[in-house]
XYZ file of C-alpha atoms in Angstrom:
610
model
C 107.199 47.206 27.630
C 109.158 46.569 30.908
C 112.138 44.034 31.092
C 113.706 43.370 34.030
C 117.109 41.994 34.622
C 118.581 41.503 38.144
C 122.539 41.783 38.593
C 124.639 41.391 41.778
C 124.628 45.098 42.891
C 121.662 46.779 41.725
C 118.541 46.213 39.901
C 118.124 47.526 36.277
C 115.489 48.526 34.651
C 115.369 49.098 30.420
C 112.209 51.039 28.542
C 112.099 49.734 25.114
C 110.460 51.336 22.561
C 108.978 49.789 19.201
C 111.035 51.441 16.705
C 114.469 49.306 16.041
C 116.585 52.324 15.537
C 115.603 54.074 18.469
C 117.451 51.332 20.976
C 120.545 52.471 19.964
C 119.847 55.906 21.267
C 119.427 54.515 25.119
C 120.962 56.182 27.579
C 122.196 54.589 30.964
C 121.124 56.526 34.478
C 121.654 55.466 37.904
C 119.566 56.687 41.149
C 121.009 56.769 44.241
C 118.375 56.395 47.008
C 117.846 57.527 50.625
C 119.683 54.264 51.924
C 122.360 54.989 49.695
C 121.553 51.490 47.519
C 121.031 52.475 43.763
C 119.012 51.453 41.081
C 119.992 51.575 37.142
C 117.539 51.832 34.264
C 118.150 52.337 30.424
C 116.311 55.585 29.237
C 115.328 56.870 25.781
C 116.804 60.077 24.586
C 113.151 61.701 24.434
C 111.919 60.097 27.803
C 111.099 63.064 30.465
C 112.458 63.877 33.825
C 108.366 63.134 35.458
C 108.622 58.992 34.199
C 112.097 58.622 35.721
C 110.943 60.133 38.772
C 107.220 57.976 38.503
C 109.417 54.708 37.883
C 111.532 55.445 41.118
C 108.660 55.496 43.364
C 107.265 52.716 41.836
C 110.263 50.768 43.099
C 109.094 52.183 46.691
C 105.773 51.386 45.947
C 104.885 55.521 47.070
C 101.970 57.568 46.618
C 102.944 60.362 48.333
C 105.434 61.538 46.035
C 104.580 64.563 45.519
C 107.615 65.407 48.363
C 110.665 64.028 46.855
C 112.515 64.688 43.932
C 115.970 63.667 41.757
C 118.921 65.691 42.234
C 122.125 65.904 39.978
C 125.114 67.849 39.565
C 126.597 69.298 36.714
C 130.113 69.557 35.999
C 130.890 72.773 37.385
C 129.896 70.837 40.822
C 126.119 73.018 40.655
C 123.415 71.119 41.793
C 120.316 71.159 40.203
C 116.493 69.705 40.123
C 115.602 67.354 37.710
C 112.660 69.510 35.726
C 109.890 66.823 35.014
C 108.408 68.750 32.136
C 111.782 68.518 30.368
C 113.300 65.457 28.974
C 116.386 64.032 31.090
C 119.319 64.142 28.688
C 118.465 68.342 27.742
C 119.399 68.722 31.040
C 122.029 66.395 31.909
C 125.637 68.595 31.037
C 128.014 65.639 32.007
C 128.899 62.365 30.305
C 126.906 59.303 29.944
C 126.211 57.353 32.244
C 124.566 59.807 34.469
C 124.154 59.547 38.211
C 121.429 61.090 40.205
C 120.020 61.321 43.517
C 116.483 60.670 45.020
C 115.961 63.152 47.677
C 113.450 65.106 49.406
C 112.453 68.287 48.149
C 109.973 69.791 49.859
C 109.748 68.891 53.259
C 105.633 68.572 55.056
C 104.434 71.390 57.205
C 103.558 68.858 60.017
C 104.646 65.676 59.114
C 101.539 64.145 61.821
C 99.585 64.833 58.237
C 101.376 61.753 56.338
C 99.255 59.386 55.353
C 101.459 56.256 54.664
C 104.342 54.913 56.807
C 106.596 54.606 54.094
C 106.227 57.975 53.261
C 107.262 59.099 56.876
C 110.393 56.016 56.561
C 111.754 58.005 53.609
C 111.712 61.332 55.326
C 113.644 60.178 58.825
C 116.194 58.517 55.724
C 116.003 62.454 54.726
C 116.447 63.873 58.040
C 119.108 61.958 59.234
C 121.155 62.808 56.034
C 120.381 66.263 57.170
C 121.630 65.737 60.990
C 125.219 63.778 59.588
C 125.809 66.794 57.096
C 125.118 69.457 59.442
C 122.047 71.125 57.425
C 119.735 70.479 60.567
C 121.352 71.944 63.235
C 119.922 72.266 66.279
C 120.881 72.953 70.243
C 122.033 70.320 72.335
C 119.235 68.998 73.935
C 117.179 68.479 70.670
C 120.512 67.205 68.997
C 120.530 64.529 71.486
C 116.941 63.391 71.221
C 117.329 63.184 67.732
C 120.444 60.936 67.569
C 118.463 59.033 70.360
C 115.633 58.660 68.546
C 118.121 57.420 65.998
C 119.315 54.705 67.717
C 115.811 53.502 68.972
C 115.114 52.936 65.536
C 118.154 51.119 64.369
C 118.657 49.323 67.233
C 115.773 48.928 69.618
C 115.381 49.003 73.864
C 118.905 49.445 75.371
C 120.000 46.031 76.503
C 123.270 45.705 78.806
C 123.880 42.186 77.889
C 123.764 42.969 73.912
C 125.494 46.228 73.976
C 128.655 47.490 75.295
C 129.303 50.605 77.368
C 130.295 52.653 74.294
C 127.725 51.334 72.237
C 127.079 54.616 70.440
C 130.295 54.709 69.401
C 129.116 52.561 66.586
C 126.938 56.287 65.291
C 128.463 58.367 63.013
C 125.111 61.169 64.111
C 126.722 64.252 63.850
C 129.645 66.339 61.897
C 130.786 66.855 65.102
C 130.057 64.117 68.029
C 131.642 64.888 71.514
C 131.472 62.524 74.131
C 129.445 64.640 75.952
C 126.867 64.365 73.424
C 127.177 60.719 73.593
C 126.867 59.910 77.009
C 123.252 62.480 76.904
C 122.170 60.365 73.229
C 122.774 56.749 75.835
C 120.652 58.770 78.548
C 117.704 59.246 76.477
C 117.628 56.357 74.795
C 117.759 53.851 77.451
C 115.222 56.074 79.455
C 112.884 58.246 77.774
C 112.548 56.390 74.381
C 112.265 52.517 75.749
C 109.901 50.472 74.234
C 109.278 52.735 70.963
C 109.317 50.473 68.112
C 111.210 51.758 64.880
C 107.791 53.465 63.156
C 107.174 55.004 66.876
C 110.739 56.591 66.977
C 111.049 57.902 63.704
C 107.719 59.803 64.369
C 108.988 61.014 67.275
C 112.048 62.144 65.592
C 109.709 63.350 62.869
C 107.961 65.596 65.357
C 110.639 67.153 66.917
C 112.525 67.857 63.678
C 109.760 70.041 62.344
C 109.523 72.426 65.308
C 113.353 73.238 64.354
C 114.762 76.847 62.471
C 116.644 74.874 60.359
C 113.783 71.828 59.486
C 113.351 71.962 55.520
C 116.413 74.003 54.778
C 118.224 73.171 51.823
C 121.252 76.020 51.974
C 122.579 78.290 49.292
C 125.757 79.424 50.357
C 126.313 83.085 49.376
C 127.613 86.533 50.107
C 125.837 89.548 51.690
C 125.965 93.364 51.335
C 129.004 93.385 53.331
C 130.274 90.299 52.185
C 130.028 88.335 55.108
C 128.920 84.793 54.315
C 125.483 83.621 54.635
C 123.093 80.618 54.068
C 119.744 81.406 52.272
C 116.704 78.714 53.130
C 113.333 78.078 51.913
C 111.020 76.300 54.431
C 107.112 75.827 54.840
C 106.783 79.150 56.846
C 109.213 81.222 54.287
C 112.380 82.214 53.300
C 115.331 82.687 56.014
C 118.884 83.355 56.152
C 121.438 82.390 58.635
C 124.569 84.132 59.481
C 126.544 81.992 62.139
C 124.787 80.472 64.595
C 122.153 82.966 64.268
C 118.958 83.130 61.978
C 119.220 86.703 60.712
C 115.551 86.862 58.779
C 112.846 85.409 58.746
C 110.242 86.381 55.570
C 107.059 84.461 55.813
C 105.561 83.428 52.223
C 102.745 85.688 52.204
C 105.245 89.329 52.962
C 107.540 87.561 49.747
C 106.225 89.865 46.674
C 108.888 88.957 44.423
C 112.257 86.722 43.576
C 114.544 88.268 41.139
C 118.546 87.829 39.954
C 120.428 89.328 37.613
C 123.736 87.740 36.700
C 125.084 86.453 40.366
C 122.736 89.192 42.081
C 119.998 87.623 43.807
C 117.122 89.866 45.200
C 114.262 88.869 47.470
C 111.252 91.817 47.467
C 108.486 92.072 50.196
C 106.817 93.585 53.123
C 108.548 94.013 56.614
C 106.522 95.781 59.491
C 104.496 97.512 56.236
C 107.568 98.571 54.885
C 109.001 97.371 51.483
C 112.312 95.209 51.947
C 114.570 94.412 49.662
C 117.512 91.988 50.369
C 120.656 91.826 48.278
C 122.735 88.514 48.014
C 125.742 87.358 45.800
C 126.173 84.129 44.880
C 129.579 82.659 43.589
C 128.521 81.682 40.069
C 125.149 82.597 37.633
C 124.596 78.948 37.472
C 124.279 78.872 41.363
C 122.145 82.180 41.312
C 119.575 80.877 38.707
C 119.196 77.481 40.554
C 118.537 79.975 43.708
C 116.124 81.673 41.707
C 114.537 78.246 40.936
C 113.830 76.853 44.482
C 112.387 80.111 45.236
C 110.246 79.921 42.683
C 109.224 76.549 43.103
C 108.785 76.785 46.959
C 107.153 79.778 47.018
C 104.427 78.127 44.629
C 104.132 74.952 46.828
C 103.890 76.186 50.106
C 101.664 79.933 49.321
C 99.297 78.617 46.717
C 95.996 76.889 47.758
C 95.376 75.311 44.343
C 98.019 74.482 41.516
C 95.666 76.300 39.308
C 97.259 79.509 40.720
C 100.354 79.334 39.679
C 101.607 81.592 37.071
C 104.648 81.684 34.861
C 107.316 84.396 36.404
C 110.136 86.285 35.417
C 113.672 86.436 36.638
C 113.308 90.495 35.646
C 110.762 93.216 35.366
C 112.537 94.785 32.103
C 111.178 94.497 28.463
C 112.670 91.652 27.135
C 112.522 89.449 29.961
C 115.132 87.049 31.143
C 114.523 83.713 32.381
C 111.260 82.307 32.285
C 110.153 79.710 34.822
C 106.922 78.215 35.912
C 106.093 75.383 38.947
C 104.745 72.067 37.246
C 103.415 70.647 40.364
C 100.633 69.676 42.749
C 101.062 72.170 45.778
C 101.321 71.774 48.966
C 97.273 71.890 50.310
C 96.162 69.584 47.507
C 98.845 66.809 48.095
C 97.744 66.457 52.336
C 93.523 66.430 50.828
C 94.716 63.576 48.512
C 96.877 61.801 50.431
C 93.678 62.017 53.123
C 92.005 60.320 50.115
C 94.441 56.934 49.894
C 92.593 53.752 50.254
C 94.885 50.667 49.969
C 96.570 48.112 52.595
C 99.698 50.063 53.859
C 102.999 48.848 52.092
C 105.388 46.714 54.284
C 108.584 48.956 55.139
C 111.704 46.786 54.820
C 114.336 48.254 56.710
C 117.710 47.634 56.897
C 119.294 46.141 59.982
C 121.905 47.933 61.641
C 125.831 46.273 60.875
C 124.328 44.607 57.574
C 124.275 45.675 53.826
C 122.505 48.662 52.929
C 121.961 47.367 49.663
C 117.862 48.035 49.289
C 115.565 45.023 48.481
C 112.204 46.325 46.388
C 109.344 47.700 48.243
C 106.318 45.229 48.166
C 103.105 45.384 50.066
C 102.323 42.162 49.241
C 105.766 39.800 49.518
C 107.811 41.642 52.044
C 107.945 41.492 55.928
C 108.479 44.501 58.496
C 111.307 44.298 60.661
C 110.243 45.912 63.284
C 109.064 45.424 66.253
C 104.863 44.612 67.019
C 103.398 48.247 67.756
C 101.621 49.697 70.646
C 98.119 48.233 71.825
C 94.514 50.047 71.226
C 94.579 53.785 73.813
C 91.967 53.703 75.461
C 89.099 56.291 74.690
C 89.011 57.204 78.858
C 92.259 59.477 78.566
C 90.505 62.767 77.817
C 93.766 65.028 78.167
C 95.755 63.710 75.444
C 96.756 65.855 72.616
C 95.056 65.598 69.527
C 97.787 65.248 67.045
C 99.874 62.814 68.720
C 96.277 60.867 68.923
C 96.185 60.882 65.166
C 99.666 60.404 65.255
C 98.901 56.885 66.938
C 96.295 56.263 65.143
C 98.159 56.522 61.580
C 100.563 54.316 63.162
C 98.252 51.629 63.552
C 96.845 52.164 60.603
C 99.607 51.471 58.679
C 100.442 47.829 60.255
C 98.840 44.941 61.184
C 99.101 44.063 64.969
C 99.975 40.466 65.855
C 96.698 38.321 66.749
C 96.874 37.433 70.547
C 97.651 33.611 71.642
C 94.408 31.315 71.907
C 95.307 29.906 75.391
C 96.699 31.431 78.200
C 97.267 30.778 81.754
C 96.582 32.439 84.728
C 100.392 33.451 85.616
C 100.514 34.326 81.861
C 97.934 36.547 82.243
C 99.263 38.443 85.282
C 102.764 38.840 83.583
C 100.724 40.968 80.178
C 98.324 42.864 82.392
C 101.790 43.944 83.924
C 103.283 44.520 80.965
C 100.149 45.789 79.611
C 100.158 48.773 82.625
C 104.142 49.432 81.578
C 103.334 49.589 78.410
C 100.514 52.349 79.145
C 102.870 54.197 80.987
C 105.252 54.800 78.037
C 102.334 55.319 76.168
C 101.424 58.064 78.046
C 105.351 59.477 78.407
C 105.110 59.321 74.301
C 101.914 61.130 74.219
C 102.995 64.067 77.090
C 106.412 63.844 74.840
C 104.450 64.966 71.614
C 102.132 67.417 73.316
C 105.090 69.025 74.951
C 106.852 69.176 71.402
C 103.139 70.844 70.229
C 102.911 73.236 72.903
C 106.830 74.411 72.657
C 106.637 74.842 68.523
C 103.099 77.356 69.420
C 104.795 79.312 71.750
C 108.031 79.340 69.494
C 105.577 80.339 66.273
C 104.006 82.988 68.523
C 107.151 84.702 69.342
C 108.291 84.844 65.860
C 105.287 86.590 65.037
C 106.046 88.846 67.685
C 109.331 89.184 65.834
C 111.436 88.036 63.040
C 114.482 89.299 64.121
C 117.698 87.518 64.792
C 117.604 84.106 66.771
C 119.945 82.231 67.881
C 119.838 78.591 66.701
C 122.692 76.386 68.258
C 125.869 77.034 70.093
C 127.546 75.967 66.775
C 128.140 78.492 63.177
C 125.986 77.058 61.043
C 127.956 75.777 57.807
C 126.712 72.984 56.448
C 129.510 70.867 54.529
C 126.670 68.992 52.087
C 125.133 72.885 51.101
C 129.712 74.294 49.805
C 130.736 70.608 48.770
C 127.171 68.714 46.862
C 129.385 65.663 46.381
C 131.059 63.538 48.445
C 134.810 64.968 48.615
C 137.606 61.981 49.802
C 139.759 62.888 52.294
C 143.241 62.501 50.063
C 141.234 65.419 47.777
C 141.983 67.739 50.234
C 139.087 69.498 48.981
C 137.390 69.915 52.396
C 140.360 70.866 54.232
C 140.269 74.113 51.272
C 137.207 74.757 51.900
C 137.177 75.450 56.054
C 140.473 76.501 56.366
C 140.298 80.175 58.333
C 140.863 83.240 55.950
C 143.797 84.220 57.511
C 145.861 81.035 56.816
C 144.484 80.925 53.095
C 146.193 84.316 52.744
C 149.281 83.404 54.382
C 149.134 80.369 51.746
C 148.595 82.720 48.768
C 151.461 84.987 49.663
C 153.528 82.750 49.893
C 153.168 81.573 46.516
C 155.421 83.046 43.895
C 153.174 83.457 41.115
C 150.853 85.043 43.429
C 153.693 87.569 44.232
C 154.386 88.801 40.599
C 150.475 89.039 40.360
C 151.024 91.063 43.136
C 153.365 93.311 42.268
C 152.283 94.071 38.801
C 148.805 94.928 40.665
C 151.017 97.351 42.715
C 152.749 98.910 39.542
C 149.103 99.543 37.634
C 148.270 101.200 41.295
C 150.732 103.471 41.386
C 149.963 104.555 36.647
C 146.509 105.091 37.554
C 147.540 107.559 40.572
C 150.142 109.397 38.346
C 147.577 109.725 35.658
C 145.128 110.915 38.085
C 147.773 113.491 39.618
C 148.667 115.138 35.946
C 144.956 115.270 35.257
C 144.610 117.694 38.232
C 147.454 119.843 37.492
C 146.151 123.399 35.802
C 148.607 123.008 32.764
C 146.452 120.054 31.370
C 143.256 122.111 30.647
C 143.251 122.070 27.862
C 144.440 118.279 27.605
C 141.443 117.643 29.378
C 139.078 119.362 27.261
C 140.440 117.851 24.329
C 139.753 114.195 26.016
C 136.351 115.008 26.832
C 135.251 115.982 23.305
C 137.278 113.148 21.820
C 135.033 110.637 23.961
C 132.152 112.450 23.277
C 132.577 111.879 19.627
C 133.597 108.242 19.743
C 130.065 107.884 21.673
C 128.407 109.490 19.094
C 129.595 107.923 16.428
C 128.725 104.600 18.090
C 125.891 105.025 19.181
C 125.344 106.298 15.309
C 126.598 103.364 13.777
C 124.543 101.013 15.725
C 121.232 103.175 14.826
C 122.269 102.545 11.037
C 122.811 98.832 11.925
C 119.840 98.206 13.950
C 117.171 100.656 12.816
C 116.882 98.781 9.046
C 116.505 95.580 10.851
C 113.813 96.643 13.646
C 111.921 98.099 10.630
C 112.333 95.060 8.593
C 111.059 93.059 11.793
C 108.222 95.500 11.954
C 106.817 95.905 8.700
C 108.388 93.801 6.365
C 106.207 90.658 5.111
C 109.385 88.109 4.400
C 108.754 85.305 6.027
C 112.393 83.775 7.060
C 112.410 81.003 9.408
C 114.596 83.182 11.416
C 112.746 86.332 11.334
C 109.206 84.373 12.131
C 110.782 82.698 15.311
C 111.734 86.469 16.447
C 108.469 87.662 15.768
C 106.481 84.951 17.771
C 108.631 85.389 20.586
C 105.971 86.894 23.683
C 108.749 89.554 24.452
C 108.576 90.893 20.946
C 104.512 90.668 20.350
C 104.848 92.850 23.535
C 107.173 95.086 22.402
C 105.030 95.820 18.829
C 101.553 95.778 20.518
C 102.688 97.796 23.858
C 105.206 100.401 22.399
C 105.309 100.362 18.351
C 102.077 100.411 17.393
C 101.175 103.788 19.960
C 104.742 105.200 19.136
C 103.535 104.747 14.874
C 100.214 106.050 15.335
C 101.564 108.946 17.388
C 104.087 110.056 14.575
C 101.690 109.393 11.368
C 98.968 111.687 13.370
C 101.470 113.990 13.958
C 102.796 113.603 10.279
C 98.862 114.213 8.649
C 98.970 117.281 10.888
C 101.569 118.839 9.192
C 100.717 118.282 6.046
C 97.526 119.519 6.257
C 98.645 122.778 7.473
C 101.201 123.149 4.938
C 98.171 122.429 2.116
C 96.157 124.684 4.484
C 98.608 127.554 3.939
């Protein structure tokens, strides 16, 4: 049963359960959404990661969920997924109550394939995230149409009696905003993007996004073979790594073979110009390496497999007894566009928030609420042969998704001539939109086409990609200091650490440990410590013998009591139904005992023979 209870910030939501003595186990979580309003609900300790996740897009009223995700972070400041299969508080690490975030996960191919408007709302909310933090970077001229595209949507046509000169000063777009980048943002917006209503702009922001290197990249800072920093990415075309402001690789999904790490050792295996590649990366922490592992995992299952049916448990290793086990729960990415293609309902109203006023969220209803937005483009008409075929379908979603406003019963003849005017203006921008999306078309083809070429280093922006969102995963105040650690140069860090005098001690006594090892090494190679040496070497050699001796005598009885002993102990019977061990007696023990016992009837029958 569902009770609802409404306070002043945020809406809360409690699942009660029959049993009396279960309510005491509750446990309190808070989502923080795409608009940054949150939502509270009272959980159960058994209740699973997929119903917190259902009951969030029920507050949007979404189908298309399939998309997003919750996010959380641990204590050791590692983010992580929120598994669905799982329940929520085996994987929550910090204290009660816990806070999460509702974010996109896996970003859509083409996003012209949505279905819903809300489901398109929710990822410009994403994307725009992405733009302020830096994790979709882009050149110049697409950074401005995106921050004017922005604007269009938040604010509407340009108007010089409602907004000031420096209007866009308002904008916090970018990391870094010039003014340069301003005054280009103002150009577009009062010229190219006039008369877009909010669901028009965000689709056009939508379509340029997706034709970026750096659309869809969630990034994994970490350390290559030479220890120079990079960012690893998983997007709808495959996994890529940046370096700079360059995109170093580019692996498409179907070269991948293979993910892999071992300890903070993460390893990507597949198929270069028909050669087998294998890329080495370090990552600071295992924690951070495993959650790698993860989204490569999952990703790799979304975007490559055509049914979810395909999908097969993997390993994090190739050795005998296996290491982490993992295995994608959900729909992939082919089956969610054919159902979403399958959606009959009324579109839900999008309520969005007004630029200047609260972003506190009101509930998603398609039956209460009312669109702020603007009323959208007329009815193309069917003689305009030459336009594109996705931004058609584009449109046509569009007006799918909202009602247009009936026209007035009674008009007059100047009334008349002042909409066929507007009616031919209004054409014309519908025909700049169109050209607009069929350039964006035509530019991602030939971009795809020389990447197939090619997947070899491309530059991306005139800016080093580093992404403060991807080092820092939650928001770091300014008196913290923590950013400030984080981009400082290398050479000024040093400085910092030398000057320290703890750091100098630590110093010298690494100094002092230097210079023992190199006088041990030096009497070592002197010819009067032969026999020195010789007596080392058999010393070790008996320590590992006796070691390795011992352990036989320890281990051996157990294996064998494992193997063919009948005692059924709760903790011997979980070891034996473990799939690594039924391996391990099926695949090795029982050819290595039938080996020596044929071996063994052998010999005795030639010693009864003789």
């Amino acid at each position: 049963m569902l009770c609802y209870a409404e306070p002043r910030a945020m809406k809360m939501l409690r699942f009660r359960s029959p049993s009396v003595s279960s309510l005491a186990q509750e446990v309190q979580c808070t989502v923080r959404l795409l608009d940054d309003s949150e939502i509270s609900c009272s959980i159960q300790r058994d209740t699973k990661g997929q119903f917190l996740l259902d009951h969030v897009c029920n507050h949007y009223s979404l189908l298309e969920k399939d998309y997003f995700g919750i996010r959380y972070v641990d204590p050791e400041k590692q983010r992580h997924w929120l598994d669905p299969s799982k329940p929520v508080v085996k994987q929550m690490k910090c204290q009660q109550p816990y806070t999460m975030c509702f974010r996109v996960k896996f970003y859509p191919q083409e996003p012209i394939k949505i279905k819903e408007e809300l489901t398109r709302y929710l990822l410009y909310l994403q994307l725009k995230r992405d733009v302020y933090h830096g994790r979709l970077l882009c050149p110049f001229t697409d950074a401005a149409y995106l921050g004017a595209c922005i604007v269009q949507a938040e604010l509407g046509d340009y108007d010089p009696e409602e907004h000031p000169a420096d209007y866009i000063s308002d904008f916090k777009l970018f990391p870094k905003q010039s003014l340069k980048l301003d005054s280009k943002i103002m150009e577009i917006h009062q010229n190219e993007l006039r008369g877009q209503c909010p669901a028009l702009a965000e689709l056009s922001l939508l379509q340029r996004a997706h034709t970026l290197d750096t659309y869809g990249v969630d990034p994994h800072p970490c350390k290559d073979f030479t220890g120079s920093t990079a960012f690893l990415g998983f997007t709808a075309r495959g996994f890529v790594v940046f370096q700079g402001n360059k995109r170093i690789h580019l692996l498409k999904w179907a070269d991948v073979s293979k993910f892999k790490f071992e300890g903070k050792t993460f390893y990507v295996i597949g198929v270069q110009r028909e050669k087998k590649l294998v890329l080495t990366f370090h990552t600071s922490t295992p924690a951070s390496c495993k959650h790698l592992w993860k989204c490569a995992v999952e990703n790799q299952a979304f975007y490559k497999c055509a049914k979810s049916s395909q999908i097969k448990t993997v390993s994090s290793s190739s050795i005998i007894f296996k290491g982490s086990r993992f295995r994608y729960s959900g729909r992939v990415a082919k089956e969610v566009i054919e159902a979403s293609s399958k959606i009959q309902r009324d579109p839900p109203v999008v309520h969005r928030s007004q630029f200047g006023q609260s972003r506190s969220f009101i509930s998603l209803s398609h039956k209460q609420l009312i669109m702020n937005m603007e009323p959208l483009l007329p009815a193309l008409s069917s003689s305009r042969e030459n336009r594109d075929s996705s931004a058609n379908n584009g449109l046509s979603a569009l007006k799918d998704s909202v009602h247009l406003s009936p026209l007035k019963p009674s008009v007059t003849s100047e009334e008349v001539e002042v909409e066929v005017r507007e009616n031919h203006v209004q054409e014309r921008r519908e025909d700049e939109a169109v050209n607009r999306m069929k350039a964006d078309e035509e530019r991602r083809e030939i971009h795809v086409d020389h990447e197939d070429e090619a997947c070899a280093a491309l530059t991306i922006s005139d800016t080093a990609y580093s992404p403060c969102a991807s080092v820092v995963p939650t928001p770091v105040e300014e008196s913290q200091g923590g950013l400030n650690l984080l981009f400082q140069s290398p050479a000024r860090l040093l400085k910092e650490l030398h000057a320290d005098p703890e750091m100098q001690l630590e110093l010298q006594a690494e100094r002092e440990r230097e210079l023992t090892r190199e006088a041990f090494r030096q009497s070592l190679c002197s010819p009067s410590s032969g026999r020195q040496q010789m007596q080392a070497c058999l010393l070790s050699a008996a320590r590992l013998v006796v070691m390795a001796t011992g352990l036989l005598v320890i281990l051996l009885p157990l294996l064998l009591v494992l193997l063919e002993s009948d005692l059924d102990i709760s903790f011997l019977h979980d070891i034996r139904q473990t799939p690594e061990f039924e391996q391990f007696h099926y695949e090795y023990y029982c050819p290595l005992r039938r080996w020596f016992l044929c071996k063994l009837e052998l010999m005795t029958e030639q010693l009864w023979g003789d």
